[in-house]
Amino acid sequence: MEKAAGPLQESGVRAVSVGWDRRNEETGNLVKESFRDAYLFYLKYHGKHMGPEAWEAATRELGETVRKHQGAPVCGRLMLAALIQLEEEESGPVPGSIGR
C-alpha cells in the first residue's frame, strides 16, 4: 500500500534528496577513480630510475590524467602527491617536508 504524498514530497524535497544522493555517488566515483589512477601512476614509475625523459613522461601522464577527470582538484592533488613521493624516492626527502 503506497502512502499518500506528504507536504515535503509535494514541495519537491524528495527530488532534491534524490539529486543530492546522485551527486554524492558521482563525487565518490570521481574520488575512487582519482585514487586508482594516482596509484597506478605511482606503481608505473616506482622503483625505476627517473632520468629526464622519464620525468617528462611522468609529467605528461600526470597532465593527461588530470584532464581525463576534467581538472578535478582532488585528482590534481592526488597525482601531485604521487609525483612528489616518486621524487622523494629518487632523490631523498624534499627539504622542509613533514615527518622526514
PDB file of N, CA and C in Angstrom:
ATOM      1  N   MET A   1       0.842  -1.153   0.000  1.00  0.00           N
ATOM      2  CA  MET A   1       0.000   0.000   0.000  1.00  0.00           C
ATOM      3  C   MET A   1       0.904   1.238   0.000  1.00  0.00           C
ATOM      4  N   GLU A   2       0.743   2.129  -0.943  1.00  0.00           N
ATOM      5  CA  GLU A   2       1.554   3.321  -1.071  1.00  0.00           C
ATOM      6  C   GLU A   2       0.975   4.464  -0.253  1.00  0.00           C
ATOM      7  N   LYS A   3       1.863   5.174   0.434  1.00  0.00           N
ATOM      8  CA  LYS A   3       1.422   6.308   1.234  1.00  0.00           C
ATOM      9  C   LYS A   3       1.044   7.470   0.333  1.00  0.00           C
ATOM     10  N   ALA A   4       0.132   8.269   0.816  1.00  0.00           N
ATOM     11  CA  ALA A   4      -0.208   9.493   0.106  1.00  0.00           C
ATOM     12  C   ALA A   4       0.975  10.445   0.204  1.00  0.00           C
ATOM     13  N   ALA A   5       1.159  11.247  -0.823  1.00  0.00           N
ATOM     14  CA  ALA A   5       2.250  12.206  -0.832  1.00  0.00           C
ATOM     15  C   ALA A   5       2.057  13.219   0.279  1.00  0.00           C
ATOM     16  N   GLY A   6       3.096  13.431   1.056  1.00  0.00           N
ATOM     17  CA  GLY A   6       3.040  14.404   2.134  1.00  0.00           C
ATOM     18  C   GLY A   6       3.484  15.766   1.627  1.00  0.00           C
ATOM     19  N   PRO A   7       3.427  16.765   2.487  1.00  0.00           N
ATOM     20  CA  PRO A   7       3.784  18.111   2.059  1.00  0.00           C
ATOM     21  C   PRO A   7       5.232  18.237   1.592  1.00  0.00           C
ATOM     22  N   LEU A   8       6.160  17.468   2.186  1.00  0.00           N
ATOM     23  CA  LEU A   8       7.550  17.551   1.760  1.00  0.00           C
ATOM     24  C   LEU A   8       7.736  16.974   0.360  1.00  0.00           C
ATOM     25  N   GLN A   9       7.080  15.855   0.091  1.00  0.00           N
ATOM     26  CA  GLN A   9       7.183  15.268  -1.236  1.00  0.00           C
ATOM     27  C   GLN A   9       6.542  16.164  -2.277  1.00  0.00           C
ATOM     28  N   GLU A  10       5.438  16.773  -1.942  1.00  0.00           N
ATOM     29  CA  GLU A  10       4.769  17.664  -2.877  1.00  0.00           C
ATOM     30  C   GLU A  10       5.614  18.898  -3.161  1.00  0.00           C
ATOM     31  N   SER A  11       6.406  19.324  -2.190  1.00  0.00           N
ATOM     32  CA  SER A  11       7.224  20.521  -2.373  1.00  0.00           C
ATOM     33  C   SER A  11       8.496  20.252  -3.172  1.00  0.00           C
ATOM     34  N   GLY A  12       8.799  19.006  -3.462  1.00  0.00           N
ATOM     35  CA  GLY A  12       9.994  18.677  -4.232  1.00  0.00           C
ATOM     36  C   GLY A  12      11.195  18.305  -3.386  1.00  0.00           C
ATOM     37  N   VAL A  13      11.038  18.199  -2.076  1.00  0.00           N
ATOM     38  CA  VAL A  13      12.164  17.848  -1.214  1.00  0.00           C
ATOM     39  C   VAL A  13      12.698  16.467  -1.584  1.00  0.00           C
ATOM     40  N   ARG A  14      11.850  15.549  -1.910  1.00  0.00           N
ATOM     41  CA  ARG A  14      12.290  14.209  -2.301  1.00  0.00           C
ATOM     42  C   ARG A  14      13.164  14.292  -3.558  1.00  0.00           C
ATOM     43  N   ALA A  15      12.764  15.098  -4.510  1.00  0.00           N
ATOM     44  CA  ALA A  15      13.553  15.244  -5.738  1.00  0.00           C
ATOM     45  C   ALA A  15      14.932  15.812  -5.424  1.00  0.00           C
ATOM     46  N   VAL A  16      15.006  16.760  -4.519  1.00  0.00           N
ATOM     47  CA  VAL A  16      16.294  17.330  -4.131  1.00  0.00           C
ATOM     48  C   VAL A  16      17.148  16.261  -3.474  1.00  0.00           C
ATOM     49  N   SER A  17      16.530  15.442  -2.619  1.00  0.00           N
ATOM     50  CA  SER A  17      17.250  14.377  -1.934  1.00  0.00           C
ATOM     51  C   SER A  17      17.814  13.375  -2.939  1.00  0.00           C
ATOM     52  N   VAL A  18      17.016  13.015  -3.932  1.00  0.00           N
ATOM     53  CA  VAL A  18      17.481  12.071  -4.950  1.00  0.00           C
ATOM     54  C   VAL A  18      18.637  12.690  -5.727  1.00  0.00           C
ATOM     55  N   GLY A  19      18.522  13.983  -6.056  1.00  0.00           N
ATOM     56  CA  GLY A  19      19.606  14.670  -6.749  1.00  0.00           C
ATOM     57  C   GLY A  19      20.874  14.725  -5.908  1.00  0.00           C
ATOM     58  N   TRP A  20      20.718  14.959  -4.621  1.00  0.00           N
ATOM     59  CA  TRP A  20      21.854  15.001  -3.701  1.00  0.00           C
ATOM     60  C   TRP A  20      22.527  13.641  -3.625  1.00  0.00           C
ATOM     61  N   ASP A  21      21.714  12.589  -3.541  1.00  0.00           N
ATOM     62  CA  ASP A  21      22.272  11.235  -3.488  1.00  0.00           C
ATOM     63  C   ASP A  21      23.071  10.935  -4.749  1.00  0.00           C
ATOM     64  N   ARG A  22      22.545  11.321  -5.889  1.00  0.00           N
ATOM     65  CA  ARG A  22      23.241  11.073  -7.165  1.00  0.00           C
ATOM     66  C   ARG A  22      24.556  11.859  -7.203  1.00  0.00           C
ATOM     67  N   ARG A  23      24.525  13.095  -6.725  1.00  0.00           N
ATOM     68  CA  ARG A  23      25.741  13.907  -6.709  1.00  0.00           C
ATOM     69  C   ARG A  23      26.788  13.291  -5.788  1.00  0.00           C
ATOM     70  N   ASN A  24      26.359  12.817  -4.617  1.00  0.00           N
ATOM     71  CA  ASN A  24      27.298  12.157  -3.702  1.00  0.00           C
ATOM     72  C   ASN A  24      27.904  10.917  -4.333  1.00  0.00           C
ATOM     73  N   GLU A  25      27.104  10.162  -5.050  1.00  0.00           N
ATOM     74  CA  GLU A  25      27.601   8.957  -5.714  1.00  0.00           C
ATOM     75  C   GLU A  25      28.614   9.330  -6.799  1.00  0.00           C
ATOM     76  N   GLU A  26      28.302  10.359  -7.579  1.00  0.00           N
ATOM     77  CA  GLU A  26      29.229  10.799  -8.628  1.00  0.00           C
ATOM     78  C   GLU A  26      30.532  11.302  -8.034  1.00  0.00           C
ATOM     79  N   THR A  27      30.445  12.053  -6.933  1.00  0.00           N
ATOM     80  CA  THR A  27      31.644  12.549  -6.267  1.00  0.00           C
ATOM     81  C   THR A  27      32.469  11.381  -5.738  1.00  0.00           C
ATOM     82  N   GLY A  28      31.808  10.409  -5.128  1.00  0.00           N
ATOM     83  CA  GLY A  28      32.506   9.224  -4.627  1.00  0.00           C
ATOM     84  C   GLY A  28      33.211   8.475  -5.737  1.00  0.00           C
ATOM     85  N   ASN A  29      32.550   8.362  -6.891  1.00  0.00           N
ATOM     86  CA  ASN A  29      33.176   7.684  -8.029  1.00  0.00           C
ATOM     87  C   ASN A  29      34.392   8.451  -8.534  1.00  0.00           C
ATOM     88  N   LEU A  30      34.288   9.779  -8.574  1.00  0.00           N
ATOM     89  CA  LEU A  30      35.416  10.604  -9.006  1.00  0.00           C
ATOM     90  C   LEU A  30      36.609  10.412  -8.073  1.00  0.00           C
ATOM     91  N   VAL A  31      36.359  10.431  -6.788  1.00  0.00           N
ATOM     92  CA  VAL A  31      37.442  10.259  -5.812  1.00  0.00           C
ATOM     93  C   VAL A  31      38.053   8.866  -5.946  1.00  0.00           C
ATOM     94  N   LYS A  32      37.209   7.869  -6.070  1.00  0.00           N
ATOM     95  CA  LYS A  32      37.692   6.489  -6.205  1.00  0.00           C
ATOM     96  C   LYS A  32      38.555   6.336  -7.461  1.00  0.00           C
ATOM     97  N   GLU A  33      38.088   6.860  -8.594  1.00  0.00           N
ATOM     98  CA  GLU A  33      38.844   6.762  -9.840  1.00  0.00           C
ATOM     99  C   GLU A  33      40.141   7.562  -9.768  1.00  0.00           C
ATOM    100  N   SER A  34      40.101   8.704  -9.087  1.00  0.00           N
ATOM    101  CA  SER A  34      41.310   9.517  -8.949  1.00  0.00           C
ATOM    102  C   SER A  34      42.359   8.800  -8.102  1.00  0.00           C
ATOM    103  N   PHE A  35      41.934   8.178  -6.994  1.00  0.00           N
ATOM    104  CA  PHE A  35      42.866   7.398  -6.172  1.00  0.00           C
ATOM    105  C   PHE A  35      43.446   6.247  -6.987  1.00  0.00           C
ATOM    106  N   ARG A  36      42.588   5.561  -7.728  1.00  0.00           N
ATOM    107  CA  ARG A  36      43.044   4.428  -8.537  1.00  0.00           C
ATOM    108  C   ARG A  36      44.070   4.876  -9.568  1.00  0.00           C
ATOM    109  N   ASP A  37      43.756   5.974 -10.292  1.00  0.00           N
ATOM    110  CA  ASP A  37      44.671   6.447 -11.319  1.00  0.00           C
ATOM    111  C   ASP A  37      45.991   6.934 -10.721  1.00  0.00           C
ATOM    112  N   ALA A  38      45.927   7.608  -9.574  1.00  0.00           N
ATOM    113  CA  ALA A  38      47.150   8.080  -8.918  1.00  0.00           C
ATOM    114  C   ALA A  38      47.994   6.887  -8.463  1.00  0.00           C
ATOM    115  N   TYR A  39      47.351   5.847  -7.957  1.00  0.00           N
ATOM    116  CA  TYR A  39      48.085   4.668  -7.503  1.00  0.00           C
ATOM    117  C   TYR A  39      48.725   3.936  -8.683  1.00  0.00           C
ATOM    118  N   LEU A  40      47.979   3.786  -9.774  1.00  0.00           N
ATOM    119  CA  LEU A  40      48.545   3.130 -10.959  1.00  0.00           C
ATOM    120  C   LEU A  40      49.708   3.940 -11.525  1.00  0.00           C
ATOM    121  N   PHE A  41      49.575   5.254 -11.502  1.00  0.00           N
ATOM    122  CA  PHE A  41      50.655   6.146 -11.933  1.00  0.00           C
ATOM    123  C   PHE A  41      51.885   5.917 -11.058  1.00  0.00           C
ATOM    124  N   TYR A  42      51.677   5.889  -9.749  1.00  0.00           N
ATOM    125  CA  TYR A  42      52.777   5.659  -8.809  1.00  0.00           C
ATOM    126  C   TYR A  42      53.452   4.309  -9.084  1.00  0.00           C
ATOM    127  N   LEU A  43      52.655   3.263  -9.234  1.00  0.00           N
ATOM    128  CA  LEU A  43      53.224   1.934  -9.468  1.00  0.00           C
ATOM    129  C   LEU A  43      54.031   1.863 -10.764  1.00  0.00           C
ATOM    130  N   LYS A  44      53.576   2.595 -11.772  1.00  0.00           N
ATOM    131  CA  LYS A  44      54.258   2.580 -13.066  1.00  0.00           C
ATOM    132  C   LYS A  44      55.697   3.085 -12.958  1.00  0.00           C
ATOM    133  N   TYR A  45      55.917   4.082 -12.121  1.00  0.00           N
ATOM    134  CA  TYR A  45      57.238   4.698 -12.029  1.00  0.00           C
ATOM    135  C   TYR A  45      58.015   4.311 -10.769  1.00  0.00           C
ATOM    136  N   HIS A  46      57.370   3.709  -9.801  1.00  0.00           N
ATOM    137  CA  HIS A  46      58.011   3.332  -8.539  1.00  0.00           C
ATOM    138  C   HIS A  46      59.148   2.343  -8.785  1.00  0.00           C
ATOM    139  N   GLY A  47      60.300   2.633  -8.161  1.00  0.00           N
ATOM    140  CA  GLY A  47      61.431   1.711  -8.233  1.00  0.00           C
ATOM    141  C   GLY A  47      62.229   1.798  -9.524  1.00  0.00           C
ATOM    142  N   LYS A  48      61.864   2.705 -10.414  1.00  0.00           N
ATOM    143  CA  LYS A  48      62.589   2.851 -11.671  1.00  0.00           C
ATOM    144  C   LYS A  48      63.484   4.081 -11.586  1.00  0.00           C
ATOM    145  N   HIS A  49      64.614   4.008 -12.258  1.00  0.00           N
ATOM    146  CA  HIS A  49      65.474   5.193 -12.334  1.00  0.00           C
ATOM    147  C   HIS A  49      64.741   6.241 -13.162  1.00  0.00           C
ATOM    148  N   MET A  50      64.669   7.456 -12.624  1.00  0.00           N
ATOM    149  CA  MET A  50      63.918   8.521 -13.291  1.00  0.00           C
ATOM    150  C   MET A  50      64.891   9.535 -13.894  1.00  0.00           C
ATOM    151  N   GLY A  51      65.293   9.264 -15.116  1.00  0.00           N
ATOM    152  CA  GLY A  51      66.108  10.231 -15.844  1.00  0.00           C
ATOM    153  C   GLY A  51      65.208  11.337 -16.385  1.00  0.00           C
ATOM    154  N   PRO A  52      65.778  12.303 -17.067  1.00  0.00           N
ATOM    155  CA  PRO A  52      64.984  13.427 -17.584  1.00  0.00           C
ATOM    156  C   PRO A  52      63.816  12.995 -18.476  1.00  0.00           C
ATOM    157  N   GLU A  53      64.045  11.995 -19.307  1.00  0.00           N
ATOM    158  CA  GLU A  53      62.966  11.530 -20.191  1.00  0.00           C
ATOM    159  C   GLU A  53      61.817  10.909 -19.395  1.00  0.00           C
ATOM    160  N   ALA A  54      62.149  10.175 -18.355  1.00  0.00           N
ATOM    161  CA  ALA A  54      61.117   9.552 -17.517  1.00  0.00           C
ATOM    162  C   ALA A  54      60.317  10.617 -16.765  1.00  0.00           C
ATOM    163  N   TRP A  55      61.006  11.673 -16.279  1.00  0.00           N
ATOM    164  CA  TRP A  55      60.286  12.747 -15.587  1.00  0.00           C
ATOM    165  C   TRP A  55      59.360  13.478 -16.548  1.00  0.00           C
ATOM    166  N   GLU A  56      59.822  13.686 -17.784  1.00  0.00           N
ATOM    167  CA  GLU A  56      58.967  14.335 -18.781  1.00  0.00           C
ATOM    168  C   GLU A  56      57.741  13.472 -19.080  1.00  0.00           C
ATOM    169  N   ALA A  57      57.939  12.177 -19.224  1.00  0.00           N
ATOM    170  CA  ALA A  57      56.824  11.271 -19.486  1.00  0.00           C
ATOM    171  C   ALA A  57      55.846  11.262 -18.309  1.00  0.00           C
ATOM    172  N   ALA A  58      56.391  11.227 -17.091  1.00  0.00           N
ATOM    173  CA  ALA A  58      55.537  11.212 -15.901  1.00  0.00           C
ATOM    174  C   ALA A  58      54.733  12.510 -15.793  1.00  0.00           C
ATOM    175  N   THR A  59      55.376  13.633 -16.075  1.00  0.00           N
ATOM    176  CA  THR A  59      54.689  14.922 -16.021  1.00  0.00           C
ATOM    177  C   THR A  59      53.597  14.995 -17.079  1.00  0.00           C
ATOM    178  N   ARG A  60      53.888  14.509 -18.258  1.00  0.00           N
ATOM    179  CA  ARG A  60      52.896  14.479 -19.345  1.00  0.00           C
ATOM    180  C   ARG A  60      51.709  13.585 -18.953  1.00  0.00           C
ATOM    181  N   GLU A  61      52.015  12.421 -18.397  1.00  0.00           N
ATOM    182  CA  GLU A  61      50.956  11.498 -17.971  1.00  0.00           C
ATOM    183  C   GLU A  61      50.115  12.097 -16.846  1.00  0.00           C
ATOM    184  N   LEU A  62      50.754  12.809 -15.926  1.00  0.00           N
ATOM    185  CA  LEU A  62      50.029  13.472 -14.855  1.00  0.00           C
ATOM    186  C   LEU A  62      49.000  14.438 -15.449  1.00  0.00           C
ATOM    187  N   GLY A  63      49.425  15.258 -16.396  1.00  0.00           N
ATOM    188  CA  GLY A  63      48.515  16.207 -17.033  1.00  0.00           C
ATOM    189  C   GLY A  63      47.375  15.525 -17.761  1.00  0.00           C
ATOM    190  N   GLU A  64      47.684  14.447 -18.463  1.00  0.00           N
ATOM    191  CA  GLU A  64      46.644  13.698 -19.185  1.00  0.00           C
ATOM    192  C   GLU A  64      45.608  13.130 -18.219  1.00  0.00           C
ATOM    193  N   THR A  65      46.078  12.637 -17.094  1.00  0.00           N
ATOM    194  CA  THR A  65      45.168  12.047 -16.114  1.00  0.00           C
ATOM    195  C   THR A  65      44.266  13.115 -15.503  1.00  0.00           C
ATOM    196  N   VAL A  66      44.829  14.264 -15.175  1.00  0.00           N
ATOM    197  CA  VAL A  66      44.015  15.342 -14.615  1.00  0.00           C
ATOM    198  C   VAL A  66      42.993  15.812 -15.647  1.00  0.00           C
ATOM    199  N   ARG A  67      43.394  15.917 -16.904  1.00  0.00           N
ATOM    200  CA  ARG A  67      42.435  16.301 -17.963  1.00  0.00           C
ATOM    201  C   ARG A  67      41.336  15.252 -18.119  1.00  0.00           C
ATOM    202  N   LYS A  68      41.709  13.986 -17.982  1.00  0.00           N
ATOM    203  CA  LYS A  68      40.716  12.901 -18.066  1.00  0.00           C
ATOM    204  C   LYS A  68      39.595  13.110 -17.049  1.00  0.00           C
ATOM    205  N   HIS A  69      39.947  13.670 -15.901  1.00  0.00           N
ATOM    206  CA  HIS A  69      38.968  13.921 -14.835  1.00  0.00           C
ATOM    207  C   HIS A  69      38.506  15.381 -14.832  1.00  0.00           C
ATOM    208  N   GLN A  70      38.579  16.020 -15.999  1.00  0.00           N
ATOM    209  CA  GLN A  70      38.124  17.403 -16.207  1.00  0.00           C
ATOM    210  C   GLN A  70      38.735  18.392 -15.213  1.00  0.00           C
ATOM    211  N   GLY A  71      39.972  18.192 -14.864  1.00  0.00           N
ATOM    212  CA  GLY A  71      40.663  19.120 -13.985  1.00  0.00           C
ATOM    213  C   GLY A  71      40.175  19.106 -12.543  1.00  0.00           C
ATOM    214  N   ALA A  72      39.562  18.017 -12.113  1.00  0.00           N
ATOM    215  CA  ALA A  72      39.051  17.931 -10.737  1.00  0.00           C
ATOM    216  C   ALA A  72      40.197  18.152  -9.748  1.00  0.00           C
ATOM    217  N   PRO A  73      40.013  19.084  -8.811  1.00  0.00           N
ATOM    218  CA  PRO A  73      41.082  19.362  -7.843  1.00  0.00           C
ATOM    219  C   PRO A  73      41.550  18.123  -7.082  1.00  0.00           C
ATOM    220  N   VAL A  74      40.634  17.241  -6.719  1.00  0.00           N
ATOM    221  CA  VAL A  74      41.034  16.048  -5.966  1.00  0.00           C
ATOM    222  C   VAL A  74      41.988  15.195  -6.798  1.00  0.00           C
ATOM    223  N   CYS A  75      41.753  15.106  -8.079  1.00  0.00           N
ATOM    224  CA  CYS A  75      42.635  14.324  -8.945  1.00  0.00           C
ATOM    225  C   CYS A  75      44.007  14.991  -9.026  1.00  0.00           C
ATOM    226  N   GLY A  76      44.029  16.292  -9.209  1.00  0.00           N
ATOM    227  CA  GLY A  76      45.297  17.007  -9.279  1.00  0.00           C
ATOM    228  C   GLY A  76      46.113  16.850  -8.010  1.00  0.00           C
ATOM    229  N   ARG A  77      45.443  16.948  -6.868  1.00  0.00           N
ATOM    230  CA  ARG A  77      46.161  16.819  -5.586  1.00  0.00           C
ATOM    231  C   ARG A  77      46.731  15.418  -5.410  1.00  0.00           C
ATOM    232  N   LEU A  78      45.954  14.412  -5.761  1.00  0.00           N
ATOM    233  CA  LEU A  78      46.435  13.027  -5.595  1.00  0.00           C
ATOM    234  C   LEU A  78      47.582  12.718  -6.555  1.00  0.00           C
ATOM    235  N   MET A  79      47.450  13.186  -7.793  1.00  0.00           N
ATOM    236  CA  MET A  79      48.517  12.947  -8.762  1.00  0.00           C
ATOM    237  C   MET A  79      49.794  13.674  -8.349  1.00  0.00           C
ATOM    238  N   LEU A  80      49.653  14.894  -7.848  1.00  0.00           N
ATOM    239  CA  LEU A  80      50.818  15.643  -7.395  1.00  0.00           C
ATOM    240  C   LEU A  80      51.473  14.957  -6.198  1.00  0.00           C
ATOM    241  N   ALA A  81      50.668  14.434  -5.290  1.00  0.00           N
ATOM    242  CA  ALA A  81      51.216  13.707  -4.139  1.00  0.00           C
ATOM    243  C   ALA A  81      52.008  12.481  -4.607  1.00  0.00           C
ATOM    244  N   ALA A  82      51.489  11.773  -5.610  1.00  0.00           N
ATOM    245  CA  ALA A  82      52.198  10.605  -6.129  1.00  0.00           C
ATOM    246  C   ALA A  82      53.515  11.029  -6.776  1.00  0.00           C
ATOM    247  N   LEU A  83      53.496  12.131  -7.526  1.00  0.00           N
ATOM    248  CA  LEU A  83      54.708  12.618  -8.172  1.00  0.00           C
ATOM    249  C   LEU A  83      55.747  13.043  -7.136  1.00  0.00           C
ATOM    250  N   ILE A  84      55.319  13.721  -6.099  1.00  0.00           N
ATOM    251  CA  ILE A  84      56.241  14.139  -5.032  1.00  0.00           C
ATOM    252  C   ILE A  84      56.839  12.913  -4.344  1.00  0.00           C
ATOM    253  N   GLN A  85      56.024  11.897  -4.111  1.00  0.00           N
ATOM    254  CA  GLN A  85      56.534  10.668  -3.493  1.00  0.00           C
ATOM    255  C   GLN A  85      57.609  10.037  -4.371  1.00  0.00           C
ATOM    256  N   LEU A  86      57.355   9.997  -5.670  1.00  0.00           N
ATOM    257  CA  LEU A  86      58.346   9.435  -6.586  1.00  0.00           C
ATOM    258  C   LEU A  86      59.636  10.260  -6.555  1.00  0.00           C
ATOM    259  N   GLU A  87      59.492  11.576  -6.501  1.00  0.00           N
ATOM    260  CA  GLU A  87      60.653  12.446  -6.445  1.00  0.00           C
ATOM    261  C   GLU A  87      61.463  12.190  -5.179  1.00  0.00           C
ATOM    262  N   GLU A  88      60.768  12.051  -4.046  1.00  0.00           N
ATOM    263  CA  GLU A  88      61.472  11.780  -2.789  1.00  0.00           C
ATOM    264  C   GLU A  88      62.167  10.429  -2.814  1.00  0.00           C
ATOM    265  N   GLU A  89      61.544   9.449  -3.428  1.00  0.00           N
ATOM    266  CA  GLU A  89      62.171   8.127  -3.515  1.00  0.00           C
ATOM    267  C   GLU A  89      63.418   8.170  -4.384  1.00  0.00           C
ATOM    268  N   GLU A  90      63.404   9.020  -5.394  1.00  0.00           N
ATOM    269  CA  GLU A  90      64.542   9.126  -6.317  1.00  0.00           C
ATOM    270  C   GLU A  90      65.690   9.925  -5.707  1.00  0.00           C
ATOM    271  N   SER A  91      65.366  11.041  -5.035  1.00  0.00           N
ATOM    272  CA  SER A  91      66.436  11.951  -4.617  1.00  0.00           C
ATOM    273  C   SER A  91      66.483  12.216  -3.115  1.00  0.00           C
ATOM    274  N   GLY A  92      65.617  11.598  -2.358  1.00  0.00           N
ATOM    275  CA  GLY A  92      65.577  11.861  -0.921  1.00  0.00           C
ATOM    276  C   GLY A  92      64.476  12.853  -0.612  1.00  0.00           C
ATOM    277  N   PRO A  93      64.199  13.038   0.666  1.00  0.00           N
ATOM    278  CA  PRO A  93      63.097  13.919   1.066  1.00  0.00           C
ATOM    279  C   PRO A  93      63.299  15.362   0.616  1.00  0.00           C
ATOM    280  N   VAL A  94      62.203  16.002   0.299  1.00  0.00           N
ATOM    281  CA  VAL A  94      62.222  17.418  -0.045  1.00  0.00           C
ATOM    282  C   VAL A  94      62.499  18.194   1.243  1.00  0.00           C
ATOM    283  N   PRO A  95      63.446  19.134   1.214  1.00  0.00           N
ATOM    284  CA  PRO A  95      63.728  19.906   2.439  1.00  0.00           C
ATOM    285  C   PRO A  95      62.461  20.548   2.988  1.00  0.00           C
ATOM    286  N   GLY A  96      62.298  20.444   4.294  1.00  0.00           N
ATOM    287  CA  GLY A  96      61.135  21.029   4.946  1.00  0.00           C
ATOM    288  C   GLY A  96      59.896  20.162   4.928  1.00  0.00           C
ATOM    289  N   SER A  97      59.992  18.955   4.356  1.00  0.00           N
ATOM    290  CA  SER A  97      58.806  18.102   4.335  1.00  0.00           C
ATOM    291  C   SER A  97      58.523  17.563   5.736  1.00  0.00           C
ATOM    292  N   ILE A  98      57.277  17.329   5.991  1.00  0.00           N
ATOM    293  CA  ILE A  98      56.834  16.884   7.313  1.00  0.00           C
ATOM    294  C   ILE A  98      57.168  15.407   7.520  1.00  0.00           C
ATOM    295  N   GLY A  99      57.624  15.081   8.710  1.00  0.00           N
ATOM    296  CA  GLY A  99      57.837  13.693   9.079  1.00  0.00           C
ATOM    297  C   GLY A  99      59.114  13.074   8.533  1.00  0.00           C
ATOM    298  N   ARG A 100      59.989  13.890   8.022  1.00  0.00           N
ATOM    299  CA  ARG A 100      61.230  13.322   7.466  1.00  0.00           C
ATOM    300  C   ARG A 100      62.415  13.765   8.247  1.00  0.00           C
TER     301      ARG A 100
END
